[in-house]
């Protein structure tokens, strides 16, 4: 960064080189390709406008994940057509698909199952398991104590496993 | 009898988040605890799945439209630049396999990202557009490059039109997406987003026909109270998608060439 508020080519280059990961993050978080690219686009624009708020020497990926995360939360709040905690019947027959098609199908089932997790578990798993961030980093992005993060990660992973294994599931807090 | 290993400890073990001494202690206990090993297996498998589940997205080339939006933001500091960069999403939403769910639901409860979206589709004829606006839109689409705002004064209001992307339809038609900002002050401005396609036109007729316009409400607006005319927008969107078919977004170079050649 040269002077505060100046548009830094460095910053932009780094942001552009992080785009594949930002898209993966957003895809996991939103469960939809369209929503994912929307939040990446508005998040990156916010980031470029607000790049003075980034502290050099800290992780740019974490900073951007946090912006995307907030963008998505705002969007969910805006949509909130479905009340929090509403039960939704899972309409997928996951295990059959998995047996038939093997590995690719397992991963497809994982992506489907992710969409049925409660938002806070999906957020935690996206940061820790999809993006591979250390727990401390993920807890800081989500602004929760590390113990809370660990409990979301463990509950999320158990629930995910049950969904992929085909346990008939009622999900709570889905969108 | 010790307390059973907690789920939190086991998941932290699976994710290699424990310090070495604690890790070794967990391993000693796992050796004698089949039930904990089962729980650990679920954490390990799900961790491995999730690490790979979105690899396809990671490997995909970043869509040109997304890069263009980011560059547009970088290349300009004007408010028009930000409007241009805000949203190339109309085409993408129309093209997306799940575009139905991406659009406002029939009851008008769904909302677009960052802005509320009110649908005002102009189809099949440009009825609701005031004739003078139509001419200015026409002028902007005919002469301005992508991301380049044209500003006008209209009845005491500021009107700014910015083409933001050009596509070629399956039928060879050239269409451009644009934003239009109109209002006396920035706060009162109404931002609309439209798609127009070039027609043969005539000496006196505008060459660009607006097919769809979407009004973007300011981000501060709460759930808007408007209801969508019963069923109509969905039907109109269907018709729009069907008519245009698949579209190919043109790179800036190709757009410039077309612009210089008068879109012929």
Short mmCIF file of C-alpha atoms in Angstrom, two decimals:
data_model
loop_
_atom_site.label_atom_id
_atom_site.label_comp_id
_atom_site.label_asym_id
_atom_site.label_seq_id
_atom_site.Cartn_x
_atom_site.Cartn_y
_atom_site.Cartn_z
CA UNK A 1 0.00 0.00 0.00
CA UNK A 2 1.41 3.37 -0.95
CA UNK A 3 -0.77 6.03 0.59
CA UNK A 4 -3.96 5.49 2.55
CA UNK A 5 -7.03 5.43 0.35
CA UNK A 6 -5.03 5.16 -2.83
CA UNK A 7 -5.98 2.43 -5.20
CA UNK A 8 -3.19 -0.10 -4.94
CA UNK A 9 -2.47 -2.33 -7.94
CA UNK A 10 -0.92 -4.81 -5.54
CA UNK A 11 -4.10 -5.14 -3.55
CA UNK A 12 -6.16 -5.63 -6.68
CA UNK A 13 -3.80 -8.23 -8.11
CA UNK A 14 -3.94 -10.19 -4.89
CA UNK A 15 -7.70 -9.93 -4.81
CA UNK A 16 -7.97 -11.18 -8.38
CA UNK A 17 -5.64 -14.08 -7.67
CA UNK A 18 -7.85 -15.05 -4.73
CA UNK A 19 -11.01 -15.13 -6.86
CA UNK A 20 -11.05 -18.91 -7.40
CA UNK A 21 -10.97 -19.45 -3.65
CA UNK A 22 -13.51 -16.73 -3.00
CA UNK A 23 -15.83 -18.43 -5.47
CA UNK A 24 -15.33 -21.81 -3.82
CA UNK A 25 -16.00 -20.27 -0.43
CA UNK A 26 -19.15 -18.56 -1.69
CA UNK A 27 -20.36 -21.68 -3.48
CA UNK A 28 -20.12 -23.65 -0.28
CA UNK A 29 -21.69 -20.92 1.81
CA UNK A 30 -24.65 -20.18 -0.43
CA UNK A 31 -25.22 -23.55 -2.07
CA UNK A 32 -25.98 -21.81 -5.34
CA UNK A 33 -23.73 -20.84 -8.24
CA UNK A 34 -25.76 -17.73 -8.98
CA UNK A 35 -25.83 -16.49 -5.39
CA UNK A 36 -22.15 -17.32 -5.05
CA UNK A 37 -21.01 -15.14 -7.92
CA UNK A 38 -23.34 -12.38 -6.77
CA UNK A 39 -21.82 -12.21 -3.32
CA UNK A 40 -18.28 -12.52 -4.71
CA UNK A 41 -18.99 -9.60 -7.01
CA UNK A 42 -20.56 -7.32 -4.44
CA UNK A 43 -18.07 -8.41 -1.79
CA UNK A 44 -15.07 -7.64 -4.02
CA UNK A 45 -16.47 -4.26 -4.89
CA UNK A 46 -16.95 -3.48 -1.21
CA UNK A 47 -13.41 -4.68 -0.59
CA UNK A 48 -11.95 -2.48 -3.31
CA UNK A 49 -13.80 0.55 -1.99
CA UNK A 50 -12.86 -0.22 1.57
CA UNK A 51 -9.30 -1.43 1.05
CA UNK A 52 -8.03 1.19 3.47
CA UNK A 53 -9.66 -0.95 6.17
CA UNK A 54 -7.35 -3.86 5.47
CA UNK A 55 -4.30 -4.06 7.72
CA UNK A 56 -1.23 -5.05 5.71
CA UNK A 57 0.50 -8.03 7.24
CA UNK A 58 -2.76 -9.80 8.12
CA UNK A 59 -4.39 -12.43 5.96
CA UNK A 60 -6.14 -10.93 2.97
CA UNK A 61 -8.13 -14.13 2.39
CA UNK A 62 -9.59 -13.98 5.91
CA UNK A 63 -10.46 -10.33 5.49
CA UNK A 64 -12.26 -11.07 2.22
CA UNK A 65 -14.05 -14.13 3.62
CA UNK A 66 -15.41 -11.95 6.37
CA UNK A 67 -16.73 -9.41 3.86
CA UNK A 68 -18.38 -12.14 1.79
CA UNK A 69 -19.78 -13.70 4.92
CA UNK A 70 -21.42 -10.42 5.96
CA UNK A 71 -22.70 -9.82 2.45
CA UNK A 72 -24.38 -13.19 2.51
CA UNK A 73 -25.83 -12.68 5.98
CA UNK A 74 -27.33 -9.37 4.87
CA UNK A 75 -28.79 -11.09 1.85
CA UNK A 76 -30.31 -13.86 3.96
CA UNK A 77 -31.80 -11.32 6.31
CA UNK A 78 -33.29 -9.56 3.33
CA UNK A 79 -34.80 -12.74 2.04
CA UNK A 80 -35.88 -14.23 5.35
CA UNK A 81 -39.06 -15.40 3.72
CA UNK A 82 -38.88 -18.58 5.71
CA UNK A 83 -38.97 -18.27 9.47
CA UNK A 84 -35.86 -19.25 11.42
CA UNK A 85 -35.94 -22.86 12.56
CA UNK A 86 -38.64 -23.95 10.16
CA UNK A 87 -38.45 -27.67 9.55
CA UNK A 88 -37.86 -28.74 6.01
CA UNK A 89 -38.20 -32.26 4.78
CA UNK A 90 -35.08 -33.42 3.01
CA UNK A 91 -36.20 -34.64 -0.38
CA UNK A 92 -33.01 -36.29 -1.54
CA UNK A 93 -32.40 -39.98 -1.77
CA UNK A 94 -28.69 -39.62 -1.17
CA UNK A 95 -27.38 -43.13 -0.40
CA UNK A 96 -28.79 -44.69 -3.58
CA UNK A 97 -27.10 -42.06 -5.66
CA UNK A 98 -23.86 -42.51 -3.76
CA UNK A 99 -23.80 -46.28 -4.26
CA UNK A 100 -24.54 -45.97 -7.92
CA UNK A 101 -22.01 -43.35 -8.88
CA UNK A 102 -19.22 -43.59 -6.36
CA UNK A 103 -16.88 -40.79 -5.46
CA UNK A 104 -18.20 -37.95 -7.61
CA UNK A 105 -21.65 -38.70 -6.33
CA UNK A 106 -20.44 -38.69 -2.74
CA UNK A 107 -19.12 -35.19 -3.25
CA UNK A 108 -22.37 -34.15 -4.93
CA UNK A 109 -24.25 -35.56 -1.96
CA UNK A 110 -21.97 -33.62 0.38
CA UNK A 111 -22.73 -30.40 -1.48
CA UNK A 112 -26.46 -31.11 -1.30
CA UNK A 113 -26.29 -31.98 2.36
CA UNK A 114 -24.38 -28.77 3.11
CA UNK A 115 -27.41 -26.80 1.98
CA UNK A 116 -29.51 -28.43 4.67
CA UNK A 117 -27.25 -27.54 7.58
CA UNK A 118 -28.12 -24.67 9.89
CA UNK A 119 -26.49 -21.49 8.65
CA UNK A 120 -23.98 -21.21 11.51
CA UNK A 121 -22.75 -24.76 10.99
CA UNK A 122 -22.41 -24.21 7.25
CA UNK A 123 -20.42 -21.02 7.89
CA UNK A 124 -18.05 -22.81 10.24
CA UNK A 125 -17.56 -25.80 7.94
CA UNK A 126 -17.00 -23.57 4.93
CA UNK A 127 -14.16 -21.74 6.66
CA UNK A 128 -12.57 -24.69 8.42
CA UNK A 129 -13.19 -27.69 6.19
CA UNK A 130 -13.68 -26.25 2.71
CA UNK A 131 -11.12 -23.45 2.96
CA UNK A 132 -8.87 -25.15 5.48
CA UNK A 133 -8.43 -22.17 7.78
CA UNK A 134 -7.04 -22.74 11.30
CA UNK A 135 -9.74 -22.77 13.99
CA UNK A 136 -8.44 -19.54 15.52
CA UNK A 137 -8.64 -17.73 12.19
CA UNK A 138 -12.17 -19.01 11.51
CA UNK A 139 -13.34 -18.07 15.02
CA UNK A 140 -12.01 -14.55 14.51
CA UNK A 141 -13.81 -14.19 11.17
CA UNK A 142 -17.08 -15.34 12.70
CA UNK A 143 -16.45 -13.31 15.83
CA UNK A 144 -17.15 -16.22 18.18
CA UNK A 145 -15.06 -17.89 20.91
CA UNK A 146 -13.01 -20.83 19.70
CA UNK A 147 -15.07 -23.25 21.81
CA UNK A 148 -18.22 -22.14 20.01
CA UNK A 149 -16.50 -22.65 16.69
CA UNK A 150 -15.40 -26.17 17.68
CA UNK A 151 -18.87 -27.10 18.72
CA UNK A 152 -20.34 -25.81 15.43
CA UNK A 153 -17.70 -27.70 13.45
CA UNK A 154 -18.29 -30.95 15.31
CA UNK A 155 -22.09 -30.75 15.19
CA UNK A 156 -22.01 -29.75 11.55
CA UNK A 157 -19.73 -32.61 10.57
CA UNK A 158 -21.87 -35.15 12.45
CA UNK A 159 -25.02 -33.87 10.85
CA UNK A 160 -23.41 -33.87 7.44
CA UNK A 161 -22.30 -37.46 7.90
CA UNK A 162 -25.80 -38.52 8.87
CA UNK A 163 -27.32 -36.73 5.87
CA UNK A 164 -24.90 -38.33 3.44
CA UNK A 165 -25.48 -41.71 5.09
CA UNK A 166 -29.12 -41.21 4.33
CA UNK A 167 -30.62 -40.81 7.72
CA UNK A 168 -34.07 -39.41 7.10
CA UNK A 169 -33.55 -35.94 8.39
CA UNK A 170 -35.50 -32.95 9.39
CA UNK A 171 -33.24 -29.99 9.18
CA UNK A 172 -33.61 -27.00 11.38
CA UNK A 173 -32.75 -23.42 10.70
CA UNK A 174 -32.28 -23.97 7.01
CA UNK A 175 -32.97 -21.18 4.66
CA UNK B 1 -13.32 -43.95 34.70
CA UNK B 2 -12.41 -40.93 32.61
CA UNK B 3 -14.95 -38.77 30.85
CA UNK B 4 -15.46 -39.89 27.24
CA UNK B 5 -13.53 -37.95 24.62
CA UNK B 6 -15.71 -35.02 23.61
CA UNK B 7 -16.83 -34.38 20.04
CA UNK B 8 -14.95 -31.09 20.12
CA UNK B 9 -11.69 -32.80 21.01
CA UNK B 10 -12.21 -35.50 18.41
CA UNK B 11 -12.96 -33.05 15.61
CA UNK B 12 -9.94 -30.96 16.61
CA UNK B 13 -7.87 -34.14 16.49
CA UNK B 14 -9.21 -34.99 13.03
CA UNK B 15 -8.39 -31.47 11.85
CA UNK B 16 -4.90 -31.54 13.39
CA UNK B 17 -5.69 -28.62 15.67
CA UNK B 18 -4.37 -30.11 18.92
CA UNK B 19 -0.96 -29.34 20.39
CA UNK B 20 1.42 -32.38 20.21
CA UNK B 21 1.08 -33.45 23.86
CA UNK B 22 -2.70 -33.36 23.78
CA UNK B 23 -2.67 -35.12 20.46
CA UNK B 24 -0.59 -37.96 21.88
CA UNK B 25 -2.94 -38.26 24.85
CA UNK B 26 -5.94 -38.55 22.57
CA UNK B 27 -4.18 -41.25 20.55
CA UNK B 28 -3.50 -43.32 23.67
CA UNK B 29 -7.15 -43.16 24.63
CA UNK B 30 -8.43 -43.88 21.14
CA UNK B 31 -6.50 -47.16 21.15
CA UNK B 32 -8.87 -48.47 23.82
CA UNK B 33 -12.09 -46.73 22.83
CA UNK B 34 -13.95 -48.17 19.83
CA UNK B 35 -16.92 -45.87 20.32
CA UNK B 36 -14.68 -42.77 20.09
CA UNK B 37 -12.97 -44.23 17.02
CA UNK B 38 -16.38 -44.48 15.32
CA UNK B 39 -17.17 -40.88 16.09
CA UNK B 40 -13.70 -39.87 14.88
CA UNK B 41 -14.30 -41.70 11.59
CA UNK B 42 -17.29 -39.45 10.85
CA UNK B 43 -15.19 -36.34 11.48
CA UNK B 44 -12.34 -37.61 9.33
CA UNK B 45 -14.47 -38.65 6.37
CA UNK B 46 -16.50 -35.45 6.33
CA UNK B 47 -13.32 -33.39 6.58
CA UNK B 48 -11.85 -35.15 3.56
CA UNK B 49 -15.07 -34.79 1.57
CA UNK B 50 -15.47 -31.10 2.27
CA UNK B 51 -11.85 -30.37 1.35
CA UNK B 52 -12.62 -31.65 -2.16
CA UNK B 53 -16.34 -31.02 -2.55
CA UNK B 54 -15.97 -27.64 -4.25
CA UNK B 55 -12.84 -28.36 -6.30
CA UNK B 56 -14.79 -27.94 -9.52
CA UNK B 57 -15.53 -24.34 -8.62
CA UNK B 58 -11.90 -23.79 -7.69
CA UNK B 59 -10.67 -25.07 -11.05
CA UNK B 60 -13.24 -23.24 -13.15
CA UNK B 61 -11.96 -20.14 -14.91
CA UNK B 62 -13.25 -17.04 -13.16
CA UNK B 63 -16.18 -15.76 -15.26
CA UNK B 64 -15.24 -12.86 -17.50
CA UNK B 65 -18.24 -10.87 -16.26
CA UNK B 66 -16.96 -11.03 -12.70
CA UNK B 67 -13.48 -9.90 -13.69
CA UNK B 68 -15.00 -7.14 -15.80
CA UNK B 69 -17.05 -5.91 -12.86
CA UNK B 70 -13.98 -5.81 -10.64
CA UNK B 71 -11.90 -4.03 -13.26
CA UNK B 72 -14.68 -1.54 -13.84
CA UNK B 73 -14.59 -0.73 -10.13
CA UNK B 74 -10.82 -0.39 -10.23
CA UNK B 75 -10.75 1.74 -13.35
CA UNK B 76 -13.10 4.39 -12.15
CA UNK B 77 -13.81 6.25 -8.99
CA UNK B 78 -16.97 7.90 -10.27
CA UNK B 79 -20.35 6.91 -8.88
CA UNK B 80 -21.27 5.82 -12.39
CA UNK B 81 -18.44 3.35 -12.29
CA UNK B 82 -19.81 1.79 -9.20
CA UNK B 83 -23.25 1.55 -10.72
CA UNK B 84 -21.73 -0.12 -13.74
CA UNK B 85 -19.77 -2.51 -11.62
CA UNK B 86 -22.65 -3.32 -9.34
CA UNK B 87 -24.56 -5.70 -11.42
CA UNK B 88 -23.91 -7.74 -14.49
CA UNK B 89 -26.28 -10.24 -13.07
CA UNK B 90 -29.34 -9.83 -15.21
CA UNK B 91 -28.05 -12.00 -18.00
CA UNK B 92 -26.53 -14.46 -15.66
CA UNK B 93 -29.76 -14.84 -13.81
CA UNK B 94 -31.69 -15.32 -16.99
CA UNK B 95 -29.21 -17.92 -18.19
CA UNK B 96 -28.74 -19.77 -14.94
CA UNK B 97 -30.39 -23.16 -14.69
CA UNK B 98 -31.93 -22.11 -11.42
CA UNK B 99 -32.90 -18.66 -12.57
CA UNK B 100 -36.48 -19.21 -11.51
CA UNK B 101 -35.48 -19.44 -7.91
CA UNK B 102 -33.05 -16.57 -8.37
CA UNK B 103 -35.82 -14.22 -9.35
CA UNK B 104 -38.37 -12.74 -7.04
CA UNK B 105 -40.96 -15.31 -6.13
CA UNK B 106 -44.41 -14.91 -7.54
CA UNK B 107 -45.69 -13.41 -4.32
CA UNK B 108 -43.10 -10.68 -4.49
CA UNK B 109 -41.27 -11.77 -1.36
CA UNK B 110 -37.96 -12.65 -2.97
CA UNK B 111 -35.37 -9.93 -3.20
CA UNK B 112 -32.27 -9.36 -5.22
CA UNK B 113 -28.83 -9.09 -3.80
CA UNK B 114 -27.89 -5.78 -2.23
CA UNK B 115 -30.98 -4.14 -3.61
CA UNK B 116 -34.63 -4.88 -3.75
CA UNK B 117 -35.75 -5.66 -7.24
CA UNK B 118 -38.96 -4.50 -8.74
CA UNK B 119 -39.72 -6.07 -12.03
CA UNK B 120 -41.08 -3.87 -14.72
CA UNK B 121 -40.64 -5.84 -17.84
CA UNK B 122 -41.23 -3.98 -21.01
CA UNK B 123 -42.49 -6.58 -23.38
CA UNK B 124 -43.00 -6.89 -26.23
CA UNK B 125 -43.15 -3.19 -26.97
CA UNK B 126 -41.49 -0.34 -25.17
CA UNK B 127 -44.68 1.07 -23.72
CA UNK B 128 -43.90 2.61 -20.33
CA UNK B 129 -40.64 4.26 -21.34
CA UNK B 130 -41.05 7.98 -21.90
CA UNK B 131 -40.13 8.73 -25.52
CA UNK B 132 -37.35 11.15 -24.56
CA UNK B 133 -35.74 8.58 -22.26
CA UNK B 134 -35.99 6.02 -25.03
CA UNK B 135 -34.03 8.30 -27.33
CA UNK B 136 -31.33 8.94 -24.75
CA UNK B 137 -31.00 5.24 -23.99
CA UNK B 138 -30.73 4.70 -27.71
CA UNK B 139 -28.00 7.31 -28.01
CA UNK B 140 -26.04 5.85 -25.10
CA UNK B 141 -26.24 2.28 -26.35
CA UNK B 142 -25.31 3.32 -29.86
CA UNK B 143 -22.29 5.43 -28.92
CA UNK B 144 -20.90 4.57 -25.49
CA UNK B 145 -18.40 1.83 -24.77
CA UNK B 146 -18.97 -0.61 -21.92
CA UNK B 147 -18.58 1.05 -18.53
CA UNK B 148 -18.65 4.54 -20.04
CA UNK B 149 -21.43 6.65 -18.51
CA UNK B 150 -23.32 9.21 -20.57
CA UNK B 151 -24.95 12.01 -18.63
CA UNK B 152 -28.00 14.00 -19.61
CA UNK B 153 -30.28 16.62 -18.15
CA UNK B 154 -33.93 15.79 -18.41
CA UNK B 155 -36.70 17.94 -16.95
CA UNK B 156 -34.45 19.17 -14.17
CA UNK B 157 -33.27 15.69 -13.32
CA UNK B 158 -29.96 14.05 -13.90
CA UNK B 159 -30.06 11.01 -16.13
CA UNK B 160 -27.04 8.80 -16.46
CA UNK B 161 -26.93 5.80 -18.74
CA UNK B 162 -24.06 3.31 -18.70
CA UNK B 163 -23.80 0.30 -20.98
CA UNK B 164 -22.26 -2.51 -18.96
CA UNK B 165 -22.05 -5.51 -21.20
CA UNK B 166 -22.73 -6.70 -24.72
CA UNK B 167 -23.90 -10.11 -25.82
CA UNK B 168 -24.71 -11.87 -29.05
CA UNK B 169 -27.78 -14.07 -29.01
CA UNK B 170 -28.05 -17.45 -30.65
CA UNK B 171 -29.95 -15.73 -33.44
CA UNK B 172 -27.07 -13.29 -34.03
CA UNK B 173 -28.81 -10.33 -32.45
CA UNK B 174 -26.64 -7.87 -30.53
CA UNK B 175 -28.01 -6.89 -27.13
CA UNK B 176 -26.57 -4.66 -24.43
CA UNK B 177 -27.21 -4.51 -20.75
CA UNK B 178 -27.23 -1.06 -19.19
CA UNK B 179 -27.88 0.82 -16.00
CA UNK B 180 -29.81 4.02 -15.82
CA UNK B 181 -29.69 6.39 -12.86
CA UNK B 182 -32.32 9.09 -12.79
CA UNK B 183 -33.13 11.67 -10.14
CA UNK B 184 -32.64 15.19 -8.91
CA UNK B 185 -30.15 14.10 -6.24
CA UNK B 186 -28.13 10.99 -5.60
CA UNK B 187 -30.36 10.06 -2.66
CA UNK B 188 -33.56 10.28 -4.67
CA UNK B 189 -32.19 8.52 -7.69
CA UNK B 190 -33.93 5.56 -9.16
CA UNK B 191 -31.57 2.98 -10.56
CA UNK B 192 -32.83 0.75 -13.31
CA UNK B 193 -31.15 -2.03 -15.08
CA UNK B 194 -32.14 -3.02 -18.58
CA UNK B 195 -31.52 -5.15 -21.62
CA UNK B 196 -31.93 -3.74 -25.09
CA UNK B 197 -31.34 -5.34 -28.46
CA UNK B 198 -30.40 -3.61 -31.67
CA UNK B 199 -32.94 -3.65 -34.42
CA UNK B 200 -32.68 -2.51 -38.01
CA UNK B 201 -34.44 0.65 -36.87
CA UNK B 202 -35.09 3.38 -39.41
CA UNK B 203 -34.07 6.94 -40.03
CA UNK B 204 -36.39 8.19 -37.29
CA UNK B 205 -36.89 5.12 -35.15
CA UNK B 206 -34.56 4.23 -32.32
CA UNK B 207 -32.24 1.37 -33.15
CA UNK B 208 -32.20 -0.15 -29.67
CA UNK B 209 -35.34 -1.80 -28.38
CA UNK B 210 -35.55 -2.22 -24.63
CA UNK B 211 -36.75 -5.71 -23.79
CA UNK B 212 -36.54 -5.72 -20.04
CA UNK B 213 -36.09 -3.19 -17.29
CA UNK B 214 -35.63 -3.91 -13.66
CA UNK B 215 -35.81 -1.23 -11.01
CA UNK B 216 -33.29 -1.56 -8.20
CA UNK B 217 -34.47 -0.15 -4.91
CA UNK B 218 -31.98 1.57 -2.63
CA UNK B 219 -30.19 -0.82 -0.27
CA UNK B 220 -31.75 0.92 2.70
CA UNK B 221 -35.26 -0.06 1.68
CA UNK B 222 -36.95 -2.66 3.84
CA UNK B 223 -38.96 -5.41 2.23
CA UNK B 224 -40.79 -3.46 -0.41
CA UNK B 225 -44.53 -3.51 -0.26
CA UNK B 226 -45.20 -3.87 -3.93
CA UNK B 227 -46.85 -6.95 -5.24
CA UNK B 228 -46.06 -8.29 -8.63
CA UNK B 229 -48.84 -8.38 -11.16
CA UNK B 230 -50.26 -11.86 -10.88
CA UNK B 231 -48.13 -14.28 -12.80
CA UNK B 232 -47.20 -11.81 -15.49
CA UNK B 233 -43.49 -11.26 -14.74
CA UNK B 234 -42.76 -14.96 -14.71
CA UNK B 235 -44.50 -15.44 -18.00
CA UNK B 236 -42.67 -12.49 -19.47
CA UNK B 237 -39.31 -13.74 -18.27
CA UNK B 238 -40.05 -17.10 -19.80
CA UNK B 239 -40.83 -15.41 -23.06
CA UNK B 240 -37.67 -13.34 -22.89
CA UNK B 241 -35.45 -16.32 -22.24
CA UNK B 242 -37.12 -18.35 -24.93
CA UNK B 243 -36.85 -15.61 -27.50
CA UNK B 244 -33.21 -14.76 -26.93
CA UNK B 245 -31.97 -18.26 -26.35
CA UNK B 246 -28.38 -18.79 -25.31
CA UNK B 247 -26.25 -15.68 -25.35
CA UNK B 248 -22.52 -15.23 -25.66
CA UNK B 249 -20.94 -12.36 -23.78
CA UNK B 250 -18.59 -10.37 -26.01
CA UNK B 251 -15.12 -9.42 -24.77
CA UNK B 252 -14.32 -5.68 -24.64
CA UNK B 253 -12.32 -5.82 -27.88
CA UNK B 254 -15.16 -7.31 -29.86
CA UNK B 255 -17.54 -4.79 -28.33
CA UNK B 256 -15.30 -1.90 -29.36
CA UNK B 257 -15.03 -3.20 -32.92
CA UNK B 258 -18.79 -3.47 -33.19
CA UNK B 259 -19.24 0.00 -31.74
CA UNK B 260 -16.79 1.49 -34.22
CA UNK B 261 -18.48 -0.32 -37.09
CA UNK B 262 -21.86 1.11 -36.09
CA UNK B 263 -23.11 -2.24 -34.80
CA UNK B 264 -23.55 -3.64 -38.27
#
